[in-house]
Coordinates of C-alpha atoms and ligand atoms in Angstrom, one line a residue:
M227 CA 0.2 -0.1 0.2
T228 CA 1.4 3.6 -1.1
F229 CA 0.6 6.9 -1.2
P230 CA -2.5 8.0 -0.7
A231 CA -3.9 4.8 1.0
T232 CA -0.4 5.5 3.4
R233 CA 0.4 8.3 5.2
M234 CA 3.5 7.7 7.5
R235 CA 2.6 11.8 8.7
R236 CA -0.4 10.5 10.0
L237 CA 0.8 9.2 13.3
R238 CA 3.4 12.4 13.7
A239 CA 0.6 14.9 13.9
N240 CA 0.8 15.0 17.6
E241 CA 2.8 14.9 20.5
S242 CA 0.8 12.1 21.7
L243 CA 0.9 9.9 18.9
R244 CA 4.4 10.5 18.7
A245 CA 4.3 9.5 22.2
M246 CA 2.7 6.5 21.5
V247 CA 5.2 5.0 18.8
R248 CA 8.1 6.2 19.6
E249 CA 11.1 3.4 19.7
T250 CA 13.6 4.6 22.1
S251 CA 13.5 6.0 25.9
L252 CA 15.4 8.2 27.4
T253 CA 15.5 8.0 31.3
P254 CA 17.5 9.5 34.3
G255 CA 18.5 6.2 35.5
S256 CA 20.3 5.2 32.5
L257 CA 22.7 8.2 32.3
V258 CA 26.0 8.3 34.5
A259 CA 27.4 11.7 35.9
P260 CA 31.1 11.9 35.8
L261 CA 32.8 14.3 38.7
F262 CA 35.7 15.2 38.9
V263 CA 37.2 15.5 42.9
C264 CA 40.1 17.1 44.1
H265 CA 41.7 17.6 47.7
G266 CA 40.9 20.3 50.0
E267 CA 37.4 21.8 51.3
R268 CA 34.9 23.8 49.3
V269 CA 36.9 23.4 46.2
R270 CA 34.9 24.3 43.0
R271 CA 37.5 24.8 40.2
P272 CA 35.7 25.3 37.2
I273 CA 36.7 23.9 34.3
A274 CA 36.7 26.3 31.0
S275 CA 35.7 23.7 28.1
M276 CA 33.2 22.3 30.1
P277 CA 30.9 24.8 31.5
G278 CA 29.1 23.8 34.4
H279 CA 31.7 21.1 35.4
A280 CA 34.5 22.1 38.0
Q281 CA 36.7 20.0 39.9
I282 CA 35.1 19.9 43.1
S283 CA 36.6 18.8 47.2
I284 CA 35.1 15.8 48.3
D285 CA 32.3 18.0 50.4
V286 CA 31.1 19.5 47.4
A287 CA 31.4 16.4 45.5
V288 CA 28.5 14.7 48.4
E289 CA 26.2 17.4 47.7
Q290 CA 26.8 17.1 44.3
A291 CA 25.4 12.7 44.4
R292 CA 22.8 14.3 46.4
K293 CA 21.5 16.5 43.5
L294 CA 21.8 13.7 41.4
A295 CA 20.5 11.4 43.4
A296 CA 17.4 13.5 43.6
L297 CA 17.3 14.2 40.0
G298 CA 16.7 9.8 39.3
V299 CA 20.7 9.8 37.7
G300 CA 21.1 6.0 37.2
G301 CA 25.1 6.3 39.4
L302 CA 28.4 8.8 39.1
I303 CA 31.8 7.5 37.9
L304 CA 34.8 9.9 39.5
F305 CA 37.8 10.7 38.3
G306 CA 40.7 12.3 40.9
I307 CA 43.0 14.9 40.7
P308 CA 46.0 13.7 43.1
A309 CA 47.9 15.8 45.0
K310 CA 50.9 14.2 43.8
K311 CA 51.6 13.1 40.4
D312 CA 55.0 10.5 39.9
P313 CA 56.0 8.1 37.4
E314 CA 54.3 5.3 39.2
G315 CA 51.3 6.8 39.6
R316 CA 50.8 5.6 43.2
E317 CA 47.6 7.9 44.1
A318 CA 45.8 5.9 41.6
Y319 CA 45.8 2.7 43.9
D320 CA 46.6 4.4 47.6
P321 CA 43.7 4.0 50.0
E322 CA 44.0 7.0 51.1
G323 CA 44.3 8.4 47.7
I324 CA 41.3 10.8 46.6
V325 CA 38.7 8.8 44.7
P326 CA 38.8 5.9 47.5
R327 CA 38.5 9.3 49.9
A328 CA 34.9 10.7 47.8
F329 CA 33.8 7.0 47.7
R330 CA 33.5 6.5 51.0
A331 CA 32.6 9.8 52.0
I332 CA 29.6 9.5 48.9
K333 CA 28.3 5.8 49.8
A334 CA 28.2 7.0 53.1
A335 CA 25.5 9.8 51.9
E336 CA 23.8 8.3 49.0
P337 CA 24.0 4.4 49.6
D338 CA 22.1 3.7 46.6
L339 CA 23.3 6.4 44.3
L340 CA 25.9 3.5 41.6
L341 CA 29.4 4.1 41.9
W342 CA 31.5 4.2 39.6
A343 CA 35.6 3.6 39.5
D344 CA 37.1 4.7 35.9
V345 CA 40.8 2.4 36.5
C346 CA 43.3 4.3 34.9
L347 CA 46.8 6.2 35.6
C348 CA 47.0 8.5 33.4
E349 CA 45.6 11.2 35.6
Y350 CA 48.2 10.0 38.4
T351 CA 51.4 9.8 36.6
D352 CA 53.7 12.7 35.5
H353 CA 54.0 11.4 32.1
G354 CA 50.4 11.7 31.8
H355 CA 49.9 8.2 30.4
C356 CA 48.0 6.0 31.2
G357 CA 50.4 2.9 31.9
V358 CA 53.9 2.4 33.4
V359 CA 56.1 3.9 30.7
R360 CA 59.7 2.1 30.3
D361 CA 62.4 2.8 27.4
G362 CA 60.0 5.5 26.2
V363 CA 56.9 3.1 25.9
V364 CA 54.1 2.1 28.2
D365 CA 54.5 -1.4 29.5
N366 CA 52.0 -3.6 28.9
D367 CA 52.3 -6.4 31.9
R368 CA 53.8 -4.3 34.5
T369 CA 50.8 -1.8 34.6
L370 CA 48.5 -4.3 34.9
P371 CA 49.1 -5.2 38.9
L372 CA 48.7 -2.0 39.3
L373 CA 45.6 -1.8 37.7
A374 CA 44.3 -4.3 39.7
R375 CA 45.7 -2.3 43.1
A376 CA 43.7 0.1 42.8
A377 CA 40.5 -1.9 41.1
V378 CA 41.2 -3.7 44.5
A379 CA 41.5 -0.2 46.5
Y380 CA 37.9 1.8 45.0
A381 CA 35.6 -1.6 45.5
D382 CA 37.2 -1.8 49.2
A383 CA 36.3 2.0 49.2
G384 CA 32.7 1.5 48.0
A385 CA 33.0 1.7 44.3
D386 CA 29.6 -0.1 43.0
L387 CA 31.7 -0.6 39.4
V388 CA 34.9 -0.9 37.9
A389 CA 35.6 0.5 34.7
P390 CA 39.0 0.1 33.5
S391 CA 40.2 2.6 31.0
D392 CA 43.6 2.4 30.3
M393 CA 43.9 -0.2 27.3
M394 CA 46.3 -2.4 28.3
D395 CA 45.4 -6.2 26.9
G396 CA 44.7 -8.6 29.9
R397 CA 43.4 -6.0 32.4
V398 CA 40.2 -7.0 32.7
G399 CA 41.1 -10.6 33.6
A400 CA 44.0 -9.3 35.9
I401 CA 41.6 -6.7 37.3
R402 CA 38.7 -9.7 37.7
K403 CA 41.1 -12.2 39.3
A404 CA 42.6 -9.6 41.9
L405 CA 38.2 -9.0 43.3
D406 CA 37.9 -12.1 43.4
Q407 CA 40.9 -13.0 45.9
A408 CA 39.7 -9.4 47.5
G409 CA 36.6 -11.4 48.0
H410 CA 34.7 -8.7 45.5
L411 CA 33.2 -11.4 44.0
D412 CA 30.2 -9.5 42.5
V413 CA 31.6 -6.2 41.7
P414 CA 31.1 -5.9 37.9
I415 CA 33.5 -5.3 35.6
V416 CA 32.6 -2.7 32.8
A417 CA 35.2 -2.9 30.2
Y418 CA 36.2 0.2 28.3
S419 CA 36.6 -2.1 25.4
A420 CA 36.6 -0.1 22.5
K421 CA 38.4 3.2 23.5
Y422 CA 39.7 4.8 20.8
A423 CA 42.6 7.1 20.3
S424 CA 40.1 10.6 20.3
G425 CA 40.7 14.3 20.0
F426 CA 37.2 14.9 21.6
Y427 CA 39.1 14.3 25.0
G428 CA 40.8 17.3 24.2
P429 CA 38.5 19.0 27.3
F430 CA 38.6 15.9 30.0
R431 CA 42.6 16.7 29.7
E432 CA 42.6 19.7 31.2
A433 CA 39.5 18.7 34.1
A434 CA 41.8 15.8 34.8
E435 CA 45.0 17.8 34.2
S436 CA 46.1 14.8 32.1
A437 CA 47.5 15.3 28.5
P438 CA 49.8 13.2 28.3
R439 CA 53.7 14.9 28.4
F440 CA 55.5 12.9 25.3
G441 CA 54.2 10.9 22.5
D442 CA 49.9 10.4 22.4
R443 CA 48.1 7.1 23.4
R444 CA 47.8 6.0 19.6
G445 CA 50.6 2.5 20.5
Y446 CA 47.1 1.9 22.9
Q447 CA 43.9 3.0 22.4
M448 CA 42.3 2.4 19.2
D449 CA 42.2 3.6 15.9
P450 CA 39.5 5.5 14.8
A451 CA 39.0 4.0 11.4
N452 CA 38.3 0.4 13.0
S453 CA 35.3 -1.6 13.5
D454 CA 36.0 -5.2 13.5
E455 CA 38.6 -4.4 15.7
A456 CA 36.4 -3.1 18.3
L457 CA 34.4 -6.2 17.8
R458 CA 37.3 -8.8 18.8
E459 CA 38.1 -6.3 21.8
V460 CA 35.1 -6.5 23.1
A461 CA 34.8 -10.4 22.9
L462 CA 38.2 -10.8 24.2
D463 CA 37.2 -8.8 27.2
L464 CA 33.8 -10.8 27.8
E465 CA 35.7 -13.8 28.1
E466 CA 38.4 -12.1 30.9
G467 CA 35.2 -11.5 32.3
A468 CA 33.8 -8.4 31.9
D469 CA 30.1 -8.0 32.9
A470 CA 29.2 -5.2 30.1
V471 CA 31.2 -3.4 27.6
M472 CA 31.8 0.7 26.4
V473 CA 32.4 1.7 23.5
K474 CA 34.3 5.6 24.0
P475 CA 33.4 8.2 22.5
A476 CA 30.0 7.9 21.3
L477 CA 28.7 10.5 18.7
P478 CA 31.6 9.5 15.9
Y479 CA 31.2 6.0 16.5
L480 CA 27.5 5.1 16.6
D481 CA 28.0 2.2 14.1
V482 CA 30.3 0.4 16.5
I483 CA 28.1 1.1 19.4
R484 CA 25.2 -0.8 16.8
R485 CA 27.5 -3.4 15.6
V486 CA 28.8 -4.2 19.3
K487 CA 24.7 -4.4 20.4
D488 CA 23.7 -6.5 17.7
R489 CA 27.3 -8.6 18.0
F490 CA 26.3 -9.4 22.0
Q491 CA 23.8 -9.2 23.7
V492 CA 25.4 -7.6 27.0
P493 CA 25.1 -4.6 28.5
V494 CA 26.3 -1.9 26.0
V495 CA 27.6 1.6 27.7
A496 CA 28.8 4.9 25.0
Y497 CA 30.8 7.5 26.7
N498 CA 29.6 10.8 25.8
V499 CA 32.9 12.4 26.0
S500 CA 34.2 15.6 26.8
G501 CA 34.8 16.6 23.5
E502 CA 30.7 16.1 22.8
F503 CA 29.3 17.6 25.9
A504 CA 31.8 21.1 24.8
M505 CA 31.0 20.9 21.0
I506 CA 27.5 21.3 22.0
K507 CA 27.9 24.2 24.6
A508 CA 30.2 26.6 22.9
A509 CA 27.5 26.4 19.6
A510 CA 24.7 27.0 22.4
Q511 CA 26.6 29.5 24.2
L512 CA 27.1 31.3 20.4
G513 CA 22.9 31.0 19.6
W514 CA 24.2 28.6 17.2
L515 CA 22.7 25.7 18.2
D516 CA 19.3 25.2 20.9
G517 CA 22.0 23.6 23.6
E518 CA 18.6 21.7 25.9
R519 CA 17.3 20.5 22.3
T520 CA 20.6 19.2 20.8
A521 CA 22.5 17.4 23.6
L522 CA 18.6 15.0 23.7
E523 CA 18.8 14.4 20.5
S524 CA 22.6 13.2 20.9
L525 CA 21.5 11.1 23.8
T526 CA 18.4 9.4 21.9
S527 CA 20.7 8.5 18.8
I528 CA 23.0 6.9 21.4
R529 CA 20.5 5.0 22.9
R530 CA 18.7 4.2 19.4
A531 CA 22.4 2.9 18.0
G532 CA 22.5 0.2 21.2
A533 CA 23.4 1.9 24.0
D534 CA 21.9 0.4 27.3
V535 CA 23.5 3.3 29.6
I536 CA 25.1 6.8 28.5
I537 CA 28.1 8.2 30.5
T538 CA 27.6 11.9 30.1
Y539 CA 28.4 15.5 31.1
F540 CA 24.3 16.6 30.2
A541 CA 23.3 14.0 32.7
E542 CA 22.4 17.0 35.6
E543 CA 20.7 19.2 32.8
I544 CA 18.8 16.5 31.2
A545 CA 17.4 14.4 33.3
P546 CA 15.4 17.4 35.0
L547 CA 13.6 17.2 30.6
L548 CA 13.1 13.3 30.7
G549 CA 9.7 11.8 31.6
T550 CA 8.0 15.1 30.2
K551 CA 6.7 14.8 26.6
R552 CA 9.6 15.8 24.3
S553 CA 11.7 13.4 25.4
Ligands
PBG686 C1 41.5 7.3 30.9 C2 40.0 8.5 30.3 C3 40.2 9.5 29.8 C4 38.9 10.1 29.9 C5 37.9 8.9 30.2 N1 38.7 8.1 31.1 C6 40.9 9.9 28.9 C7 42.1 10.4 27.7 O1 41.9 8.6 27.4 O2 42.5 11.0 27.5 C8 37.9 11.0 28.5 C9 36.7 11.3 28.8 C10 36.3 12.4 28.3 O3 36.8 12.8 27.4 O4 34.9 12.8 28.8 N2 41.6 7.4 32.4

């Protein structure tokens, strides 16, 4: 049946009809908010390239966690700014480091809010790479035990999920083994399986002070041109014990999200990264785009591509709009 019997516009005629046939939903519970925690008290140092976001001390992070929980946001993921950086990234796995301390405080205040731990060394190393460096290259196998120690320190401190973002080979298996040995049999691993060497991480590196001092991350993060390789990464991480997998960034890699979702029937997380956020914010500030509308459209497209959960800097401002007719 074609026109005039078929008129696609019939089901678009008003918002009630559109809502009835809407295929993709977005709820606050599927969003995870990143926070940048630093030492000190009552600290709030705004991040210029990420309007509305700041490096915040633990007391402020607790208030922020309360606000996010009240909005029904699904969880938060912490990134730490250490007191001191060194070649081995010691504060990453120090049980008294900034992130474990923040987890303990937030868990005590908001026990039901899911706390995600990003496991990586780059915020803590003086050279800014995601692992320890030997002879100018990031040494995969020497980095694994340090990542495993960090994961255990975070789980001990109250993290509900651990998410390794370093892209070392074998880290999921190493972390699973260490968590199990420490008695954390039930702490899930969300693997940043397909993490691309991306220019869209620029604002994050300002926020987390984690830009590499030499070279770049192409020797361990994925080449943006590849997607078969992403499926291989996901398969390996699942074999090593990952409970959920991640694609990052999100918008330039919607095809990868879809391929992963079609191939593996596992929870898929997408990271709507700092540069994706900054682009919309900058254009909205110039009056070139409707910020709210384009943010909602971006998040909806990431869900439509196949992501179950989205880590996004828009969580706080978008959560209150969901459940309204527009979303
Ligand atoms: C590494 C990490 C990065 C991001 C999250 N975890 C940065 C990187 O690989 O350089 C980027 C997130 C973003 O851009 O929002 N620990």
